[in-house]
Coordinates of C-alpha atoms in Angstrom, one line a residue:
M55 CA 0.1 -0.1 -0.4
A56 CA 1.0 3.4 -0.7
K57 CA 2.6 5.7 1.9
P58 CA -0.1 8.3 2.0
K59 CA 2.2 11.7 0.6
K60 CA 3.0 14.7 3.1
E61 CA 1.1 17.5 3.0
P62 CA 3.6 20.2 2.5
R63 CA 5.5 22.4 5.6
P64 CA 3.8 26.5 4.7
K65 CA 6.7 28.3 3.5
A66 CA 7.2 31.5 6.5
E67 CA 6.9 34.3 4.4
T68 CA 5.4 37.6 4.6
P69 CA 3.1 38.5 1.7
K70 CA 4.6 40.3 -1.2
G71 CA 4.0 44.0 -0.7
F72 CA 3.3 43.7 3.4
R73 CA 5.7 44.1 6.1
D74 CA 5.2 42.9 10.5
Y75 CA 5.0 45.5 12.6
F76 CA 7.2 44.2 15.8
G77 CA 6.8 46.8 19.3
A78 CA 8.9 50.0 19.2
E79 CA 7.0 51.0 15.4
V80 CA 3.6 49.9 16.9
T81 CA 3.9 51.8 20.2
T82 CA 5.8 54.8 18.9
R83 CA 2.7 54.2 15.8
A84 CA 0.4 54.4 18.7
A85 CA 1.6 57.0 20.7
M86 CA 1.5 59.5 17.8
L87 CA -1.6 58.7 16.2
N88 CA -2.7 59.7 20.0
A89 CA -1.0 62.8 19.6
I90 CA -3.3 63.6 16.3
A91 CA -6.0 62.4 17.6
G92 CA -6.0 65.1 21.0
V93 CA -5.4 68.2 18.9
Y94 CA -8.2 66.5 16.3
H95 CA -10.7 66.4 19.7
R96 CA -9.9 69.4 21.0
Y97 CA -10.9 71.3 18.1
G98 CA -14.1 69.0 18.1
F99 CA -13.9 66.1 15.9
D100 CA -15.6 62.7 17.1
A101 CA -13.7 59.6 16.2
L102 CA -15.1 57.3 14.2
E103 CA -14.1 53.6 13.4
S104 CA -16.0 51.9 9.9
S105 CA -16.1 48.6 9.3
A106 CA -12.8 47.6 6.9
V107 CA -15.3 46.2 3.9
E108 CA -16.9 47.9 1.5
T109 CA -19.1 46.9 -1.1
V110 CA -17.2 47.8 -3.7
E111 CA -20.0 49.7 -5.7
A112 CA -20.0 51.5 -2.6
L113 CA -16.4 52.7 -3.5
G114 CA -16.9 53.2 -6.9
K115 CA -15.4 55.8 -9.1
F116 CA -12.4 56.2 -6.1
L117 CA -11.5 52.4 -7.5
P118 CA -8.6 52.9 -10.3
D119 CA -9.7 53.1 -13.9
V120 CA -10.4 49.9 -15.0
D121 CA -12.7 46.9 -16.3
R122 CA -13.0 44.7 -14.0
P123 CA -14.7 45.4 -10.3
N124 CA -11.5 44.0 -8.3
E125 CA -8.5 45.4 -10.0
G126 CA -7.0 47.8 -7.8
V127 CA -8.4 46.3 -4.2
F128 CA -8.5 43.5 -2.5
A129 CA -12.0 42.3 -3.5
W130 CA -14.3 38.8 -3.3
Q131 CA -17.6 38.0 -3.9
D132 CA -20.1 36.6 -0.8
E133 CA -22.6 33.9 -0.6
D134 CA -25.0 36.8 -2.6
E135 CA -22.4 37.2 -6.0
K136 CA -21.8 40.8 -4.0
W137 CA -18.8 42.3 -4.9
L138 CA -16.6 43.2 -1.7
A139 CA -13.0 44.8 -1.1
L140 CA -11.0 45.4 1.6
R141 CA -11.3 49.8 1.8
Y142 CA -9.3 51.3 -0.6
D143 CA -8.8 54.8 1.6
L144 CA -10.9 55.9 4.4
T145 CA -13.0 59.0 2.5
A146 CA -15.0 57.0 0.2
P147 CA -16.3 55.2 4.0
L148 CA -17.1 58.1 5.2
A149 CA -19.3 59.5 2.3
R150 CA -21.1 55.5 2.8
V151 CA -21.3 56.3 6.6
Y152 CA -22.6 60.5 5.9
A153 CA -25.0 59.5 3.8
Q154 CA -26.1 56.3 5.7
H155 CA -26.8 57.5 9.7
R156 CA -27.3 61.5 8.6
N157 CA -30.6 61.8 9.9
D158 CA -28.5 60.9 12.9
L159 CA -25.6 62.7 12.9
P160 CA -25.4 66.7 13.3
T161 CA -25.0 68.9 10.7
P162 CA -21.9 69.6 10.0
Y163 CA -20.4 66.6 11.0
R164 CA -16.6 66.8 11.9
R165 CA -14.8 62.8 12.0
Y166 CA -11.4 61.5 12.9
A167 CA -10.7 58.6 11.4
M168 CA -7.4 56.2 12.1
G169 CA -6.3 52.7 10.5
P170 CA -5.0 50.5 7.9
V171 CA -6.3 50.6 4.3
W172 CA -5.7 48.4 1.7
R173 CA -4.5 48.2 -2.0
N174 CA -4.4 45.7 -4.2
E175 CA -1.2 47.5 -6.7
K176 CA 2.5 46.9 -7.4
P177 CA 4.5 46.8 -4.5
G178 CA 8.0 48.9 -4.1
P179 CA 10.2 50.1 -2.3
G180 CA 8.6 52.1 0.8
R181 CA 5.2 51.8 -1.4
F182 CA 3.3 48.6 0.6
R183 CA -0.6 46.8 0.2
Q184 CA -1.5 47.3 3.4
F185 CA -0.6 51.0 5.2
Y186 CA -1.7 53.8 7.7
Q187 CA -4.2 56.4 6.9
C188 CA -4.9 59.5 9.3
D189 CA -7.3 61.1 8.4
A190 CA -10.1 64.2 10.0
D191 CA -13.2 65.2 7.9
T192 CA -16.2 67.5 8.0
V193 CA -19.4 67.4 5.6
G194 CA -22.2 69.4 5.8
T195 CA -20.9 72.9 5.1
A196 CA -19.8 74.9 2.1
S197 CA -18.2 77.5 5.1
M198 CA -14.1 78.4 4.1
A199 CA -14.2 78.5 8.1
A200 CA -14.5 75.0 7.3
D201 CA -11.2 74.8 5.1
A202 CA -9.5 77.3 7.3
E203 CA -10.0 75.2 10.5
I204 CA -8.7 72.0 8.6
C205 CA -5.6 74.0 7.8
A206 CA -4.9 74.9 11.4
M207 CA -5.4 71.4 13.0
L208 CA -3.1 69.9 10.8
A209 CA -0.7 72.5 11.7
D210 CA -1.1 72.6 15.4
A211 CA -1.2 68.5 15.1
L212 CA 2.3 68.7 13.4
E213 CA 4.4 70.8 16.1
E214 CA 2.3 68.5 18.6
V215 CA 4.4 65.6 17.5
G216 CA 7.7 67.0 17.2
I217 CA 8.0 68.5 13.7
P218 CA 8.6 72.9 14.8
R219 CA 7.3 75.5 13.4
G220 CA 10.0 76.4 11.0
D221 CA 10.2 72.8 9.8
Y222 CA 6.6 73.1 8.1
V223 CA 4.9 74.9 6.1
V224 CA 0.7 74.1 4.6
R225 CA 0.2 75.2 1.3
V226 CA -3.4 76.3 0.4
N227 CA -4.7 76.4 -3.4
N228 CA -7.7 76.4 -4.9
R229 CA -9.7 74.1 -8.3
K230 CA -11.3 77.3 -9.2
V231 CA -8.7 79.6 -9.8
L232 CA -7.5 76.6 -12.1
N233 CA -10.3 76.4 -13.9
G234 CA -10.4 80.7 -14.1
V235 CA -6.7 79.9 -15.7
L236 CA -8.1 77.4 -18.1
E237 CA -11.3 79.3 -19.0
A238 CA -9.0 83.0 -19.5
T239 CA -6.9 80.8 -22.3
G240 CA -9.9 79.5 -24.2
V241 CA -9.1 75.8 -23.1
T242 CA -12.5 74.9 -22.8
D243 CA -13.1 71.2 -24.0
P244 CA -13.5 68.7 -21.1
D245 CA -10.8 66.2 -22.7
Q246 CA -8.5 69.2 -23.2
Q247 CA -8.7 70.4 -19.6
A248 CA -8.2 66.8 -18.5
A249 CA -5.0 66.8 -20.7
V250 CA -4.4 69.9 -19.4
L251 CA -4.5 68.9 -16.0
R252 CA -2.8 65.8 -16.2
T253 CA 0.5 67.5 -17.7
I254 CA 0.3 70.0 -14.3
D255 CA 0.6 66.5 -12.5
K256 CA 3.4 65.7 -14.5
F257 CA 5.2 69.1 -13.2
D258 CA 7.4 68.2 -10.3
K259 CA 8.4 65.0 -12.9
V260 CA 9.9 66.7 -16.0
G261 CA 9.9 70.4 -15.0
E262 CA 9.2 73.7 -16.2
S263 CA 10.1 73.2 -20.0
G264 CA 8.7 69.9 -20.2
V265 CA 5.4 70.8 -19.2
R266 CA 5.9 73.3 -22.0
E267 CA 7.1 71.0 -24.4
L268 CA 3.9 68.9 -23.5
L269 CA 1.3 71.6 -23.1
G270 CA 2.3 72.4 -26.4
K271 CA 3.4 69.8 -29.9
G272 CA 5.0 67.0 -27.4
R273 CA 8.5 65.6 -26.0
L274 CA 11.0 63.0 -26.3
D275 CA 11.0 61.3 -23.5
A276 CA 13.6 59.2 -21.2
S277 CA 13.6 55.8 -23.3
G278 CA 13.3 58.6 -26.1
A279 CA 9.3 57.5 -27.2
Y280 CA 7.3 60.5 -28.7
I281 CA 4.4 61.9 -26.6
D282 CA 1.8 63.6 -28.2
G283 CA 1.5 67.3 -26.5
V284 CA -2.5 68.9 -25.7
G285 CA -1.8 71.2 -28.5
L286 CA -1.8 74.5 -27.0
S287 CA -0.4 77.7 -28.9
D288 CA 3.1 79.3 -27.4
E289 CA 0.6 81.9 -25.5
R290 CA -2.0 79.9 -24.1
A291 CA 0.8 77.1 -22.6
E292 CA 3.1 80.1 -21.3
V293 CA -0.2 81.6 -18.6
I294 CA -0.3 78.0 -17.3
V295 CA 3.1 78.0 -16.9
S296 CA 3.0 81.5 -15.1
F297 CA 0.6 79.6 -12.9
L298 CA 3.1 76.7 -12.2
N299 CA 5.6 79.5 -11.5
S300 CA 3.6 81.8 -9.5
K301 CA 5.5 81.4 -6.0
K302 CA 9.5 82.0 -8.5
I303 CA 7.0 85.1 -10.3
V304 CA 5.7 86.9 -6.8
E305 CA 9.0 85.8 -4.3
A306 CA 11.4 88.0 -7.9
E307 CA 7.7 90.5 -7.7
L308 CA 8.3 91.0 -4.3
R309 CA 12.2 91.4 -4.1
E310 CA 10.7 94.6 -6.0
G311 CA 8.1 96.2 -4.1
P312 CA 4.6 95.6 -2.4
P313 CA 2.3 94.8 -4.9
Q314 CA 0.7 97.6 -6.6
P315 CA -3.0 97.7 -7.6
D316 CA -4.9 96.0 -9.9
D317 CA -7.4 98.7 -11.9
R318 CA -9.8 95.7 -13.3
I319 CA -9.7 94.5 -10.3
P320 CA -13.7 95.2 -9.3
G321 CA -15.1 96.0 -5.7
G322 CA -17.5 94.1 -3.4
M323 CA -16.2 90.8 -3.4
G324 CA -14.4 90.7 -0.4
I325 CA -11.3 91.0 1.7
I326 CA -9.4 90.2 -1.3
L327 CA -10.2 93.4 -2.8
N328 CA -9.4 95.1 -0.3
D329 CA -6.6 98.3 -2.1
P330 CA -3.6 96.3 -2.2
H331 CA -1.8 98.8 -0.5
E332 CA -3.2 98.7 2.3
R333 CA -3.0 94.5 2.1
S334 CA 0.4 94.9 1.9
E335 CA 0.7 96.9 4.8
Q336 CA -0.8 93.7 7.1
A337 CA 1.7 91.8 9.5
G338 CA 2.4 88.5 8.2
Q339 CA 0.1 88.8 4.8
A340 CA 2.7 90.9 2.0
W341 CA 2.7 87.1 0.2
N342 CA -0.9 86.2 0.3
W343 CA -1.4 89.5 -0.8
A344 CA 1.8 89.4 -3.6
V345 CA 0.2 85.8 -4.6
M346 CA -3.5 87.1 -5.3
D347 CA -2.4 89.6 -7.3
H348 CA -0.4 87.7 -9.7
L349 CA -3.0 85.0 -9.4
M350 CA -5.6 87.3 -10.6
R351 CA -4.0 88.8 -13.6
L352 CA -4.1 85.4 -15.0
V353 CA -7.5 83.9 -14.7
G354 CA -8.9 87.3 -15.9
T355 CA -12.9 88.7 -15.6
T356 CA -13.8 84.3 -15.2
E357 CA -15.9 84.1 -12.8
I358 CA -14.8 80.9 -11.3
G359 CA -11.3 82.1 -11.0
F360 CA -12.7 85.4 -8.9
Q361 CA -14.5 82.8 -6.9
G362 CA -12.0 80.5 -6.3
L363 CA -9.3 83.8 -5.8
K364 CA -12.1 85.1 -2.7
E365 CA -12.7 81.6 -0.9
L366 CA -8.3 81.6 -0.3
G367 CA -8.8 85.2 0.5
E368 CA -11.0 84.3 3.2
I369 CA -9.0 81.3 4.3
S370 CA -6.6 83.6 5.1
D371 CA -8.2 86.3 6.2
L372 CA -9.6 83.6 9.4
L373 CA -6.1 81.9 9.9
A374 CA -5.0 85.4 10.4
A375 CA -7.1 86.2 12.9
Q376 CA -5.8 82.8 14.5
G377 CA -2.8 83.8 14.7
Y378 CA -1.8 81.5 11.5
G379 CA 0.1 83.1 9.6
P380 CA 2.1 83.0 6.3
D381 CA 5.3 81.4 8.5
R382 CA 2.8 78.0 8.8
I383 CA -0.1 78.0 6.5
V384 CA 0.6 80.0 2.9
I385 CA -0.7 80.6 -0.7
D386 CA 0.6 78.5 -3.1
P387 CA -0.8 77.7 -6.7
S388 CA 1.6 74.9 -6.9
V389 CA 0.1 72.7 -5.5
V390 CA -2.6 70.5 -7.3
R391 CA -2.5 67.0 -5.9
G392 CA -4.6 65.5 -8.5
L393 CA -7.1 68.4 -8.9
G394 CA -9.6 66.6 -10.5
Y395 CA -11.0 64.4 -7.3
Y396 CA -11.1 67.8 -5.9
T397 CA -13.8 71.0 -5.9
G398 CA -12.5 73.8 -4.4
P399 CA -10.0 74.5 -1.9
V400 CA -6.3 72.4 -1.4
F401 CA -3.4 72.6 0.8
E402 CA -0.8 70.1 1.5
A403 CA 1.8 70.2 4.5
E404 CA 5.7 69.9 3.2
L405 CA 8.5 69.3 5.5
T406 CA 11.0 71.7 5.0
F407 CA 14.0 70.4 6.2
E408 CA 16.4 68.6 5.1
I409 CA 17.8 64.8 4.9
L410 CA 20.5 62.9 3.3
D411 CA 18.6 60.8 0.2
E412 CA 20.3 57.1 -0.4
K413 CA 23.2 58.9 -2.7
G414 CA 24.1 61.1 1.0
R415 CA 22.7 64.0 -1.7
P416 CA 20.2 66.8 0.8
R417 CA 17.4 67.1 -0.4
Q418 CA 13.8 68.6 1.5
F419 CA 12.2 65.9 3.2
G420 CA 8.6 67.4 1.1
S421 CA 5.4 66.8 1.3
V422 CA 3.6 64.5 5.1
A423 CA -0.2 65.5 4.7
G424 CA -3.1 66.6 1.9
G425 CA -6.0 67.4 0.8
G426 CA -8.5 69.3 0.2
R427 CA -12.3 69.9 -0.8
Y428 CA -14.6 67.4 -2.5
D429 CA -18.3 68.4 -2.8
D430 CA -20.1 65.4 -4.3
L431 CA -18.7 62.5 -2.5
V432 CA -21.2 61.6 -0.9
A433 CA -24.2 62.7 -3.4
R434 CA -23.3 59.2 -5.0
F435 CA -25.2 58.1 -2.1
T436 CA -28.1 61.0 -1.7
G437 CA -27.9 62.2 -5.2
Q438 CA -28.2 65.7 -3.4
Q439 CA -24.9 67.0 -3.6
V440 CA -23.4 67.3 0.1
P441 CA -19.9 69.5 0.7
A442 CA -17.0 68.3 2.4
V443 CA -13.4 69.1 3.3
G444 CA -10.6 66.7 4.9
V445 CA -6.9 65.9 5.4
S446 CA -5.3 62.9 5.2
I447 CA -2.4 62.5 6.8
G448 CA 0.7 60.2 5.8
V449 CA 1.3 57.9 8.9
D450 CA 4.5 55.9 7.6
R451 CA 6.0 59.4 6.1
L452 CA 5.1 61.2 8.7
L453 CA 7.1 58.2 11.5
A454 CA 9.7 58.6 9.6
A455 CA 10.0 62.7 9.2
L456 CA 10.1 62.6 13.4
H457 CA 12.9 59.7 13.4
A458 CA 14.8 61.3 10.9
K459 CA 14.6 64.6 13.4
G460 CA 15.5 62.7 16.1
K461 CA 12.2 63.2 18.1
I462 CA 11.6 58.9 18.2
G463 CA 14.4 56.1 19.1
S464 CA 14.8 53.6 16.5
A465 CA 14.4 51.0 20.0
E466 CA 11.4 51.7 22.8
R467 CA 13.0 51.1 26.2
G468 CA 12.1 47.0 27.7
P469 CA 11.0 46.8 30.6
V470 CA 12.7 45.2 33.8
V471 CA 13.1 41.9 34.1
V472 CA 13.1 40.4 37.6
T473 CA 15.7 37.0 37.2
V474 CA 14.4 34.1 38.7
M475 CA 18.1 32.7 40.6
D476 CA 15.8 29.4 42.7
R477 CA 12.9 28.6 40.5
D478 CA 10.8 27.5 43.9
R479 CA 10.8 30.4 44.9
M480 CA 8.6 32.3 41.9
A481 CA 5.7 33.5 44.2
D482 CA 8.4 35.9 45.7
Y483 CA 9.4 36.8 42.2
Q484 CA 6.1 37.3 41.2
A485 CA 5.4 39.5 44.1
M486 CA 8.3 41.6 43.2
V487 CA 7.1 42.6 39.7
G488 CA 3.2 43.0 40.9
E489 CA 4.9 45.9 42.8
L490 CA 6.1 47.6 40.5
R491 CA 3.5 46.8 37.7
Q492 CA 0.9 48.3 40.4
A493 CA 3.7 51.3 41.0
G494 CA 2.8 51.9 36.8
I495 CA 6.7 51.0 35.8
R496 CA 6.6 47.8 32.9
A497 CA 8.2 45.0 34.1
E498 CA 8.2 41.1 34.4
V499 CA 9.7 38.1 35.4
Y500 CA 11.6 36.2 33.3
L501 CA 9.9 32.2 32.4
G502 CA 12.5 30.9 30.6
N503 CA 15.3 28.0 32.0
P504 CA 16.7 30.0 35.0
K505 CA 19.9 28.1 35.6
N506 CA 22.1 30.2 33.5
F507 CA 22.3 33.2 34.7
G508 CA 24.1 34.7 32.0
N509 CA 21.3 33.8 29.5
Q510 CA 19.2 35.7 32.0
M511 CA 21.4 38.8 31.3
K512 CA 21.5 37.9 27.7
Y513 CA 17.5 38.3 27.5
A514 CA 17.2 41.2 29.0
D515 CA 20.0 42.8 27.2
R516 CA 18.1 41.7 23.8
R517 CA 14.9 43.0 25.1
G518 CA 16.4 46.5 26.1
S519 CA 15.7 46.3 29.6
P520 CA 16.7 49.2 31.7
I521 CA 17.4 47.6 35.0
A522 CA 17.6 43.6 36.6
V523 CA 16.6 43.1 39.9
I524 CA 18.3 40.1 41.8
C525 CA 17.7 37.6 44.6
G526 CA 18.6 34.8 45.1
G527 CA 19.2 33.0 48.7
D528 CA 21.9 35.2 50.1
E529 CA 19.2 38.2 49.1
F530 CA 15.9 36.7 50.5
A531 CA 17.9 35.7 53.9
K532 CA 19.3 39.3 54.3
G533 CA 16.3 40.9 53.1
V534 CA 18.3 42.6 50.4
V535 CA 17.7 42.2 46.3
Q536 CA 20.0 43.7 44.1
I537 CA 18.9 46.7 41.5
K538 CA 21.6 46.8 37.9
D539 CA 21.4 49.5 36.3
L540 CA 21.8 47.8 33.3
I541 CA 22.4 50.9 31.0
L542 CA 25.0 52.6 32.8
G543 CA 26.4 48.8 33.1
A544 CA 26.7 49.3 29.6
Q545 CA 28.0 52.8 29.4
I546 CA 31.1 52.1 32.3
A547 CA 32.2 48.7 30.1
E548 CA 32.5 50.4 27.1
N549 CA 34.2 54.0 28.3
A550 CA 34.8 54.2 31.3
T551 CA 38.2 53.2 33.3
V552 CA 38.3 50.7 36.3
E553 CA 38.9 54.4 38.6
E554 CA 34.8 55.5 37.0
W555 CA 33.9 52.3 37.7
K556 CA 34.1 52.7 41.0
E557 CA 33.2 55.8 41.3
R558 CA 29.6 55.3 39.4
P559 CA 28.8 51.8 40.6
S560 CA 26.1 50.6 38.5
Q561 CA 24.6 47.6 40.6
Y562 CA 23.4 48.5 44.0
E563 CA 22.1 46.4 47.3
V564 CA 19.0 48.2 49.1
P565 CA 16.2 46.6 51.1
R566 CA 13.5 44.8 49.4
A567 CA 11.3 47.2 50.8
A568 CA 13.0 49.9 49.3
L569 CA 12.5 47.4 45.6
V570 CA 10.0 50.4 43.6
D571 CA 12.1 53.4 44.8
K572 CA 15.7 52.2 43.8
V573 CA 14.0 51.4 40.5
R574 CA 12.0 54.7 40.2
D575 CA 15.0 56.4 41.0
I576 CA 17.1 55.0 39.0
L577 CA 14.6 55.3 36.1
A578 CA 14.3 59.4 36.2
E579 CA 18.4 58.9 36.0
Q580 CA 18.6 57.7 32.4
R581 CA 15.7 59.7 30.7

């Protein structure tokens, strides 16, 4: 009789595009998210934890533009043959939640959400199929105060987690301004507008000259292939390039003096239409007003362009009233953020300090968060437009930034380890660790084979333990414990002379009753 074939053992490996998170990574992320949640809560936002699974229909147009319903997401059919999928982001689930529960929710509804999302896309360096998002949104109001609030809250959150003022800037733009620029240049065909938007999105990759070529006849890419252009005349393309170069142009204009009056600007449009000389005198606002003067020249007399500028002016005014000047939040037309998704203001948080890339070259850290106004999302469910605005923080990016700034360490401090010298006295060791825990000190008893004390010390070292508690027969008889400062001991062993060792002992004998107090004192010195 043939021997039954053994089932092959499964290979212990993480699926492609996924990763495992250990100890310090998990607790550090949790601490950062908890700090951000504290800021959101202070602004009056409520936590929301929605289902990780949505119907593919609910995710809708925000999936990649493909034929198969399960492309781009992890999807399957249930017993009713309905397509379900792991959530792709935290915004589409919010739209579904609001549409479903809107009669029971306040209007406007402020919510924040934090958790993993999944994308069935090709993974790459630093690009995983599962990652964390941290979102905050306000649904149900068209007031620019909501947009200003999101920007202020984002700035506060960055400072709360350890990014100091001066090392970040929140940049604000408006989709309507770009629409006004397109309209003013005669780009009104929807297909041509979409082509221009795709070209603008390539500005960071191909630069000014590349964008100018792509707006015109086309260009050769790095592989030598010819890419057809949008077909705009040089004059029309130059207006769009000027829009993208607004920051550089305004910087040059400000070096020559404050913004000058523009006779084409009609009255009655709110704060941005005050006399430019008066605007430039407002403390810290010269940059924002100069930008809007430049943009006014580009949008011409288009109504949509005026509306976008008015909204930017309202946001700037509301932020200035709260003390958020251009040193923290600035109007910057170069922010595009996939403008096809948004219907009004868009914003992006950029970290401005330098790091070294993989080749040792200095570069700015870059963007860690972004968002904007999207007034058409809930309408997919209700048929009625519901205004909304939100922001999403890239959790892994922000954690990497905090590591680069030295705000969080690469390793977490481990627990105090109570070693075991006599396994028959385990109850006594458990009593010691219980006292430490009740005092709020992280601690554990060594649970491996206690025969080799050296292995216990190796274990404590591997755990990153700050202290080891040692108590054998002699100590029990005398009513004392030995407390070893492992951090100081390692430093002495590496750097100190014998004389310094004698002057700075790293191991102390104290009465058993003084265990908690001595451990607390040593931990305080180690901070």
